[in-house]
PDB file of C-alpha atoms in Angstrom:
ATOM      1  CA  GLU A  91      16.828-102.175  16.969  1.00 65.00           C
ATOM      2  CA  SER A  92      13.229-103.374  16.744  1.00 77.00           C
ATOM      3  CA  ILE A  93      11.395-104.362  13.575  1.00 81.00           C
ATOM      4  CA  PRO A  94       8.828-101.565  14.084  1.00 76.00           C
ATOM      5  CA  GLY A  95      11.669 -99.151  14.873  1.00 83.00           C
ATOM      6  CA  ILE A  96      13.320 -99.872  11.534  1.00 84.00           C
ATOM      7  CA  ALA A  97       9.977 -99.468   9.788  1.00 82.00           C
ATOM      8  CA  ARG A  98       9.331 -96.078  11.386  1.00 84.00           C
ATOM      9  CA  LYS A  99      12.675 -94.767  10.144  1.00 87.00           C
ATOM     10  CA  MET A 100      11.865 -95.885   6.600  1.00 90.00           C
ATOM     11  CA  LEU A 101       8.348 -94.427   6.286  1.00 91.00           C
ATOM     12  CA  ARG A 102       9.452 -91.282   4.486  1.00 90.00           C
ATOM     13  CA  ARG A 103      11.468 -93.328   1.999  1.00 95.00           C
ATOM     14  CA  LEU A 104       8.756 -95.785   0.967  1.00 96.00           C
ATOM     15  CA  ASP A 105       7.592 -93.727  -2.018  1.00 96.00           C
ATOM     16  CA  VAL A 106      10.919 -92.189  -3.010  1.00 96.00           C
ATOM     17  CA  GLU A 107      13.430 -95.083  -2.929  1.00 96.00           C
ATOM     18  CA  SER A 108      13.340 -98.666  -4.097  1.00 97.00           C
ATOM     19  CA  CYS A 109      14.174-101.836  -2.150  1.00 97.00           C
ATOM     20  CA  VAL A 110      14.232-100.082   1.214  1.00 96.00           C
ATOM     21  CA  PHE A 111      13.337-103.218   3.177  1.00 96.00           C
ATOM     22  CA  SER A 112      15.941-105.307   1.368  1.00 96.00           C
ATOM     23  CA  PHE A 113      18.656-102.876   2.462  1.00 94.00           C
ATOM     24  CA  GLU A 114      17.473-101.964   5.954  1.00 93.00           C
ATOM     25  CA  LEU A 115      15.444-104.875   7.326  1.00 94.00           C
ATOM     26  CA  ALA A 116      16.655-108.050   5.606  1.00 95.00           C
ATOM     27  CA  PRO A 117      20.279-108.122   6.912  1.00 95.00           C
ATOM     28  CA  PRO A 118      19.525-107.683  10.644  1.00 93.00           C
ATOM     29  CA  LEU A 119      16.523-110.017  10.457  1.00 94.00           C
ATOM     30  CA  LEU A 120      18.606-112.737   8.836  1.00 95.00           C
ATOM     31  CA  ALA A 121      21.342-112.282  11.462  1.00 95.00           C
ATOM     32  CA  LEU A 122      18.755-112.537  14.228  1.00 94.00           C
ATOM     33  CA  SER A 123      17.351-115.763  12.786  1.00 96.00           C
ATOM     34  CA  LYS A 124      20.817-117.298  13.045  1.00 96.00           C
ATOM     35  CA  ARG A 125      21.514-115.996  16.527  1.00 95.00           C
ATOM     36  CA  LEU A 126      18.310-117.025  18.297  1.00 95.00           C
ATOM     37  CA  ARG A 127      16.898-120.448  18.951  1.00 96.00           C
ATOM     38  CA  PRO A 128      14.054-121.325  16.531  1.00 95.00           C
ATOM     39  CA  SER A 129      11.369-120.932  19.190  1.00 95.00           C
ATOM     40  CA  GLY A 130      12.722-117.578  20.286  1.00 96.00           C
ATOM     41  CA  PHE A 131      13.025-116.269  16.761  1.00 96.00           C
ATOM     42  CA  ARG A 132       9.478-117.372  15.978  1.00 96.00           C
ATOM     43  CA  THR A 133       8.146-115.386  18.941  1.00 95.00           C
ATOM     44  CA  VAL A 134      10.094-112.280  17.902  1.00 94.00           C
ATOM     45  CA  ALA A 135       9.025-112.695  14.267  1.00 95.00           C
ATOM     46  CA  GLN A 136       5.366-113.212  15.138  1.00 95.00           C
ATOM     47  CA  GLN A 137       5.076-110.072  17.243  1.00 93.00           C
ATOM     48  CA  GLY A 138       7.384-108.044  15.031  1.00 93.00           C
ATOM     49  CA  VAL A 139       5.381-108.792  11.897  1.00 94.00           C
ATOM     50  CA  ALA A 140       2.136-107.734  13.596  1.00 93.00           C
ATOM     51  CA  LYS A 141       3.655-104.440  14.731  1.00 92.00           C
ATOM     52  CA  LEU A 142       5.284-103.832  11.365  1.00 93.00           C
ATOM     53  CA  ALA A 143       1.963-104.328   9.581  1.00 93.00           C
ATOM     54  CA  ASN A 144       0.292-101.940  12.050  1.00 89.00           C
ATOM     55  CA  HIS A 145       2.830 -99.182  11.398  1.00 91.00           C
ATOM     56  CA  LEU A 146       2.674 -99.516   7.625  1.00 94.00           C
ATOM     57  CA  LEU A 147      -1.132 -99.602   7.541  1.00 91.00           C
ATOM     58  CA  GLN A 148      -1.286 -96.483   9.722  1.00 89.00           C
ATOM     59  CA  HIS A 149       1.139 -94.785   7.367  1.00 93.00           C
ATOM     60  CA  LEU A 150      -1.030 -95.672   4.364  1.00 93.00           C
ATOM     61  CA  GLN A 151      -4.076 -94.431   6.235  1.00 85.00           C
ATOM     62  CA  ARG A 152      -2.446 -91.029   6.759  1.00 87.00           C
ATOM     63  CA  GLN A 153      -1.347 -90.867   3.126  1.00 85.00           C
ATOM     64  CA  ALA A 154      -3.594 -88.207   1.606  1.00 84.00           C
ATOM     65  CA  GLY A 155      -3.058 -89.573  -1.862  1.00 92.00           C
ATOM     66  CA  PHE A 156      -0.063 -90.248  -4.062  1.00 96.00           C
ATOM     67  CA  SER A 157       1.078 -87.252  -6.098  1.00 95.00           C
ATOM     68  CA  ASN A 158       2.136 -89.275  -9.120  1.00 97.00           C
ATOM     69  CA  ASP A 159       2.421 -92.790 -10.478  1.00 97.00           C
ATOM     70  CA  ALA A 160       6.108 -93.075  -9.601  1.00 97.00           C
ATOM     71  CA  GLN A 161       5.430 -92.529  -5.883  1.00 97.00           C
ATOM     72  CA  MET A 162       2.551 -95.018  -5.904  1.00 97.00           C
ATOM     73  CA  GLU A 163       4.572 -97.660  -7.744  1.00 97.00           C
ATOM     74  CA  LEU A 164       7.511 -97.307  -5.345  1.00 98.00           C
ATOM     75  CA  PHE A 165       5.260 -97.648  -2.310  1.00 97.00           C
ATOM     76  CA  ALA A 166       3.509-100.705  -3.746  1.00 97.00           C
ATOM     77  CA  ALA A 167       6.807-102.339  -4.671  1.00 98.00           C
ATOM     78  CA  ASN A 168       8.439-101.626  -1.312  1.00 97.00           C
ATOM     79  CA  CYS A 169       5.523-102.753   0.841  1.00 97.00           C
ATOM     80  CA  GLY A 170       4.693-105.623  -1.493  1.00 97.00           C
ATOM     81  CA  GLU A 171       7.362-107.810  -3.047  1.00 97.00           C
ATOM     82  CA  ASP A 172      10.351-106.138  -1.403  1.00 98.00           C
ATOM     83  CA  LEU A 173       8.845-106.563   2.049  1.00 97.00           C
ATOM     84  CA  ARG A 174       7.960-110.186   1.309  1.00 97.00           C
ATOM     85  CA  SER A 175      11.564-110.841   0.302  1.00 97.00           C
ATOM     86  CA  ALA A 176      13.030-109.070   3.332  1.00 97.00           C
ATOM     87  CA  LEU A 177      10.752-111.024   5.672  1.00 97.00           C
ATOM     88  CA  ALA A 178      11.739-114.402   4.183  1.00 97.00           C
ATOM     89  CA  PRO A 179      13.437-115.650   7.409  1.00 97.00           C
ATOM     90  CA  ALA A 180      10.308-114.777   9.399  1.00 96.00           C
ATOM     91  CA  VAL A 181       7.913-116.180   6.811  1.00 96.00           C
ATOM     92  CA  ALA A 182       9.796-119.470   6.950  1.00 96.00           C
ATOM     93  CA  VAL A 183       8.898-119.994  10.620  1.00 97.00           C
ATOM     94  CA  LEU A 184       5.412-118.449  10.707  1.00 97.00           C
ATOM     95  CA  ASP A 185       2.071-119.923   9.690  1.00 96.00           C
ATOM     96  CA  GLU A 186      -0.789-118.327   7.780  1.00 94.00           C
ATOM     97  CA  ALA A 187      -2.434-117.005  10.930  1.00 95.00           C
ATOM     98  CA  ASP A 188       0.794-115.275  11.966  1.00 96.00           C
ATOM     99  CA  LEU A 189       1.032-113.573   8.570  1.00 96.00           C
ATOM    100  CA  ALA A 190      -2.618-112.435   8.619  1.00 95.00           C
ATOM    101  CA  PRO A 191      -1.746-108.868   9.799  1.00 95.00           C
ATOM    102  CA  LEU A 192       0.221-108.322   6.585  1.00 96.00           C
ATOM    103  CA  ARG A 193      -2.501-109.412   4.175  1.00 95.00           C
ATOM    104  CA  PRO A 194      -4.509-106.152   4.251  1.00 95.00           C
ATOM    105  CA  LEU A 195      -1.290-104.285   3.452  1.00 96.00           C
ATOM    106  CA  TRP A 196      -0.453-106.637   0.604  1.00 96.00           C
ATOM    107  CA  ASP A 197      -4.025-106.407  -0.666  1.00 95.00           C
ATOM    108  CA  SER A 198      -3.617-102.637  -0.723  1.00 96.00           C
ATOM    109  CA  CYS A 199      -0.354-102.935  -2.644  1.00 96.00           C
ATOM    110  CA  ALA A 200      -2.055-105.197  -5.192  1.00 95.00           C
ATOM    111  CA  LEU A 201      -4.693-102.503  -5.767  1.00 96.00           C
ATOM    112  CA  LEU A 202      -2.082 -99.782  -6.114  1.00 96.00           C
ATOM    113  CA  ALA A 203      -0.116-101.910  -8.588  1.00 96.00           C
ATOM    114  CA  LEU A 204      -3.030-102.498 -10.956  1.00 95.00           C
ATOM    115  CA  PRO A 205      -2.823-100.969 -14.445  1.00 95.00           C
ATOM    116  CA  ARG A 206      -5.021 -97.900 -14.755  1.00 96.00           C
ATOM    117  CA  SER A 207      -7.706 -99.564 -16.876  1.00 95.00           C
ATOM    118  CA  GLU A 208      -8.015-102.473 -14.438  1.00 94.00           C
ATOM    119  CA  ALA A 209      -8.055-100.150 -11.435  1.00 95.00           C
ATOM    120  CA  GLU A 210     -10.873 -98.121 -13.005  1.00 95.00           C
ATOM    121  CA  SER A 211     -12.841-101.275 -13.693  1.00 93.00           C
ATOM    122  CA  VAL A 212     -12.364-102.609 -10.163  1.00 93.00           C
ATOM    123  CA  LEU A 213     -13.387 -99.272  -8.669  1.00 93.00           C
ATOM    124  CA  GLU A 214     -16.545 -99.131 -10.776  1.00 92.00           C
ATOM    125  CA  GLU A 215     -17.488-102.709  -9.882  1.00 89.00           C
ATOM    126  CA  LEU A 216     -16.863-102.186  -6.176  1.00 89.00           C
ATOM    127  CA  GLN A 217     -18.856 -98.979  -6.137  1.00 88.00           C
ATOM    128  CA  ARG A 218     -21.689-100.866  -7.811  1.00 85.00           C
ATOM    129  CA  VAL A 219     -21.511-103.649  -5.219  1.00 81.00           C
ATOM    130  CA  VAL A 220     -21.528-101.161  -2.347  1.00 81.00           C
ATOM    131  CA  SER A 221     -24.373 -99.198  -3.898  1.00 79.00           C
ATOM    132  CA  CYS A 222     -26.490-102.304  -4.392  1.00 71.00           C
ATOM    133  CA  SER A 223     -25.893-103.426  -0.838  1.00 59.00           C
ATOM    134  CA  THR A 224     -27.081-100.108   0.609  1.00 50.00           C
ATOM    135  CA  SER A 225     -29.914 -99.157  -1.732  1.00 46.00           C
ATOM    136  CA  VAL A 226     -33.442-100.355  -2.377  1.00 40.00           C
ATOM    137  CA  ALA A 227     -33.360 -99.769  -6.122  1.00 43.00           C
ATOM    138  CA  VAL A 228     -34.972-102.449  -8.304  1.00 40.00           C
ATOM    139  CA  GLU A 229     -32.350-104.979  -9.363  1.00 51.00           C
ATOM    140  CA  PRO A 230     -32.398-108.001 -11.693  1.00 55.00           C
ATOM    141  CA  ALA A 231     -34.560-110.969 -10.713  1.00 55.00           C
ATOM    142  CA  GLU A 232     -31.646-112.967  -9.349  1.00 51.00           C
ATOM    143  CA  LEU A 233     -30.626-110.124  -7.062  1.00 51.00           C
ATOM    144  CA  LEU A 234     -34.167-109.688  -5.819  1.00 55.00           C
ATOM    145  CA  ALA A 235     -34.453-113.406  -5.085  1.00 57.00           C
ATOM    146  CA  ASP A 236     -31.235-113.664  -3.049  1.00 59.00           C
ATOM    147  CA  PRO A 237     -29.488-110.289  -2.857  1.00 61.00           C
ATOM    148  CA  SER A 238     -26.913-111.145  -0.184  1.00 70.00           C
ATOM    149  CA  SER A 239     -25.708-114.227  -2.068  1.00 76.00           C
ATOM    150  CA  VAL A 240     -25.466-112.417  -5.403  1.00 72.00           C
ATOM    151  CA  LEU A 241     -23.639-109.416  -3.947  1.00 73.00           C
ATOM    152  CA  ARG A 242     -21.267-111.645  -1.989  1.00 79.00           C
ATOM    153  CA  ARG A 243     -20.437-113.686  -5.046  1.00 82.00           C
ATOM    154  CA  ARG A 244     -19.883-110.613  -7.195  1.00 79.00           C
ATOM    155  CA  LYS A 245     -17.695-109.018  -4.535  1.00 80.00           C
ATOM    156  CA  GLU A 246     -15.585-112.170  -4.325  1.00 85.00           C
ATOM    157  CA  GLU A 247     -15.202-112.273  -8.093  1.00 86.00           C
ATOM    158  CA  VAL A 248     -14.082-108.655  -8.319  1.00 85.00           C
ATOM    159  CA  MET A 249     -11.707-108.904  -5.357  1.00 86.00           C
ATOM    160  CA  SER A 250     -10.201-112.189  -6.527  1.00 87.00           C
ATOM    161  CA  ALA A 251      -9.566-110.789 -10.007  1.00 84.00           C
ATOM    162  CA  ALA A 252      -7.748-107.848  -8.395  1.00 85.00           C
ATOM    163  CA  GLY A 253      -5.625-110.124  -6.176  1.00 84.00           C
ATOM    164  CA  VAL A 254      -7.389-109.027  -2.986  1.00 88.00           C
ATOM    165  CA  ARG A 255      -8.268-111.433  -0.166  1.00 87.00           C
ATOM    166  CA  ASP A 256      -8.848-109.579   3.082  1.00 90.00           C
ATOM    167  CA  LEU A 257     -10.234-106.113   2.379  1.00 88.00           C
ATOM    168  CA  ALA A 258     -13.926-105.235   2.399  1.00 86.00           C
ATOM    169  CA  PRO A 259     -15.216-103.390  -0.697  1.00 86.00           C
ATOM    170  CA  GLU A 260     -15.330-100.077   1.205  1.00 88.00           C
ATOM    171  CA  GLN A 261     -11.740-100.517   2.327  1.00 90.00           C
ATOM    172  CA  ALA A 262     -10.581-101.374  -1.203  1.00 92.00           C
ATOM    173  CA  ILE A 263     -12.336 -98.264  -2.507  1.00 92.00           C
ATOM    174  CA  ALA A 264     -10.503 -96.147   0.076  1.00 92.00           C
ATOM    175  CA  VAL A 265      -7.161 -97.531  -1.140  1.00 94.00           C
ATOM    176  CA  LEU A 266      -8.026 -97.030  -4.823  1.00 95.00           C
ATOM    177  CA  ALA A 267      -8.987 -93.428  -4.058  1.00 94.00           C
ATOM    178  CA  LYS A 268      -5.331 -92.772  -3.138  1.00 95.00           C
ATOM    179  CA  ARG A 269      -4.211 -93.501  -6.706  1.00 96.00           C
ATOM    180  CA  PRO A 270      -3.350 -90.349  -8.658  1.00 96.00           C
ATOM    181  CA  ASP A 271      -5.152 -91.685 -11.751  1.00 95.00           C
ATOM    182  CA  LEU A 272      -8.381 -92.112  -9.762  1.00 95.00           C
ATOM    183  CA  ALA A 273      -8.163 -88.864  -7.807  1.00 87.00           C
ATOM    184  CA  GLY A 274     -11.588 -87.288  -7.460  1.00 85.00           C
ATOM    185  CA  ARG A 275     -13.422 -90.379  -8.624  1.00 86.00           C
ATOM    186  CA  VAL A 276     -14.699 -91.179  -5.134  1.00 82.00           C
ATOM    187  CA  PRO A 277     -16.708 -88.581  -3.163  1.00 74.00           C
ATOM    188  CA  GLN A 278     -15.108 -87.853   0.196  1.00 68.00           C
ATOM    189  CA  ASP A 279     -18.316 -88.615   2.052  1.00 60.00           C
ATOM    190  CA  ALA A 280     -18.389 -92.043   0.429  1.00 56.00           C
ATOM    191  CA  LEU A 281     -14.954 -93.032   1.655  1.00 61.00           C
ATOM    192  CA  ALA A 282     -14.786 -95.524   4.506  1.00 55.00           C
ATOM    193  CA  PRO A 283     -12.032 -94.620   6.973  1.00 51.00           C
ATOM    194  CA  LEU A 284      -8.995 -96.662   6.090  1.00 48.00           C
ATOM    195  CA  SER A 285      -8.456 -97.008   9.825  1.00 46.00           C
ATOM    196  CA  VAL A 286     -10.934 -99.857   9.784  1.00 44.00           C
ATOM    197  CA  LEU A 287      -8.033-101.900   8.442  1.00 48.00           C
ATOM    198  CA  GLN A 288      -6.747-101.898  12.004  1.00 47.00           C
ATOM    199  CA  ASP A 289      -9.676-104.106  12.956  1.00 49.00           C
ATOM    200  CA  LEU A 290      -8.025-106.885  10.968  1.00 47.00           C
ATOM    201  CA  LEU A 291      -4.931-106.791  13.146  1.00 47.00           C
ATOM    202  CA  PRO A 292      -4.510-109.012  16.224  1.00 45.00           C
ATOM    203  CA  ALA A 293      -4.370-107.494  19.680  1.00 43.00           C
ATOM    204  CA  SER A 294      -0.628-108.180  19.798  1.00 42.00           C
ATOM    205  CA  ALA A 295      -0.129-105.494  17.146  1.00 41.00           C
ATOM    206  CA  ALA A 296      -0.947-102.855  19.749  1.00 39.00           C
ATOM    207  CA  ALA A 297       1.630-104.131  22.205  1.00 39.00           C
ATOM    208  CA  GLU A 298       4.588-101.850  22.674  1.00 39.00           C
ATOM    209  CA  GLY A 299       7.299-104.279  23.796  1.00 37.00           C
ATOM    210  CA  MET A 300      10.576-103.823  21.984  1.00 36.00           C
ATOM    211  CA  LEU A 301      11.660-106.719  19.756  1.00 42.00           C
ATOM    212  CA  GLN A 302      15.385-106.336  19.319  1.00 47.00           C
ATOM    213  CA  LEU A 303      17.096-107.293  16.088  1.00 53.00           C
ATOM    214  CA  SER A 304      20.527-106.684  17.526  1.00 43.00           C
ATOM    215  CA  ALA A 305      22.129-106.623  20.909  1.00 41.00           C
TER     216      ALA A 305
END
């Protein structure tokens, strides 16, 4: 069965069970890494990771919002550390560029895993950054002198503190809005479509070739 195929079957379990990838994905992926030649396994892993990231990001996009903290925490744990662990054989043969499709997902998990007080602070700071970048309101002298540099630096500081590398502020806000403790804190007309996350995926993520984990 393919990596994306396994992921599709697990989508409904991501926020109700723990360690779903460790149980369902890790064993066949490890077996495949031992059965294929290194070059063949790297090709399968590269394309499989891109497709897996695409499926999981689309699932998060469709998620209207988590009903409670338990669901959010399970999703973040499954698609964060548990997925990293299950993908260990693939990660061992891939480089940073190959893993790039997963970073927006892992950024999203980092935002979902933040304590409430930190999540509130990050949301407020990001909304301020977005507001400053789209308004003509009078700002401090430094901002008036070089607004793009100041906003960029502040955005990087906020995102780095939250453990986020690859999401734009608008995308991070869309993820934070799915938290039950921040429900209603972001106006619907201010939400950037989370589908823009797909722009961060390589073209190979859209390919539909089956990558078999077992004969």
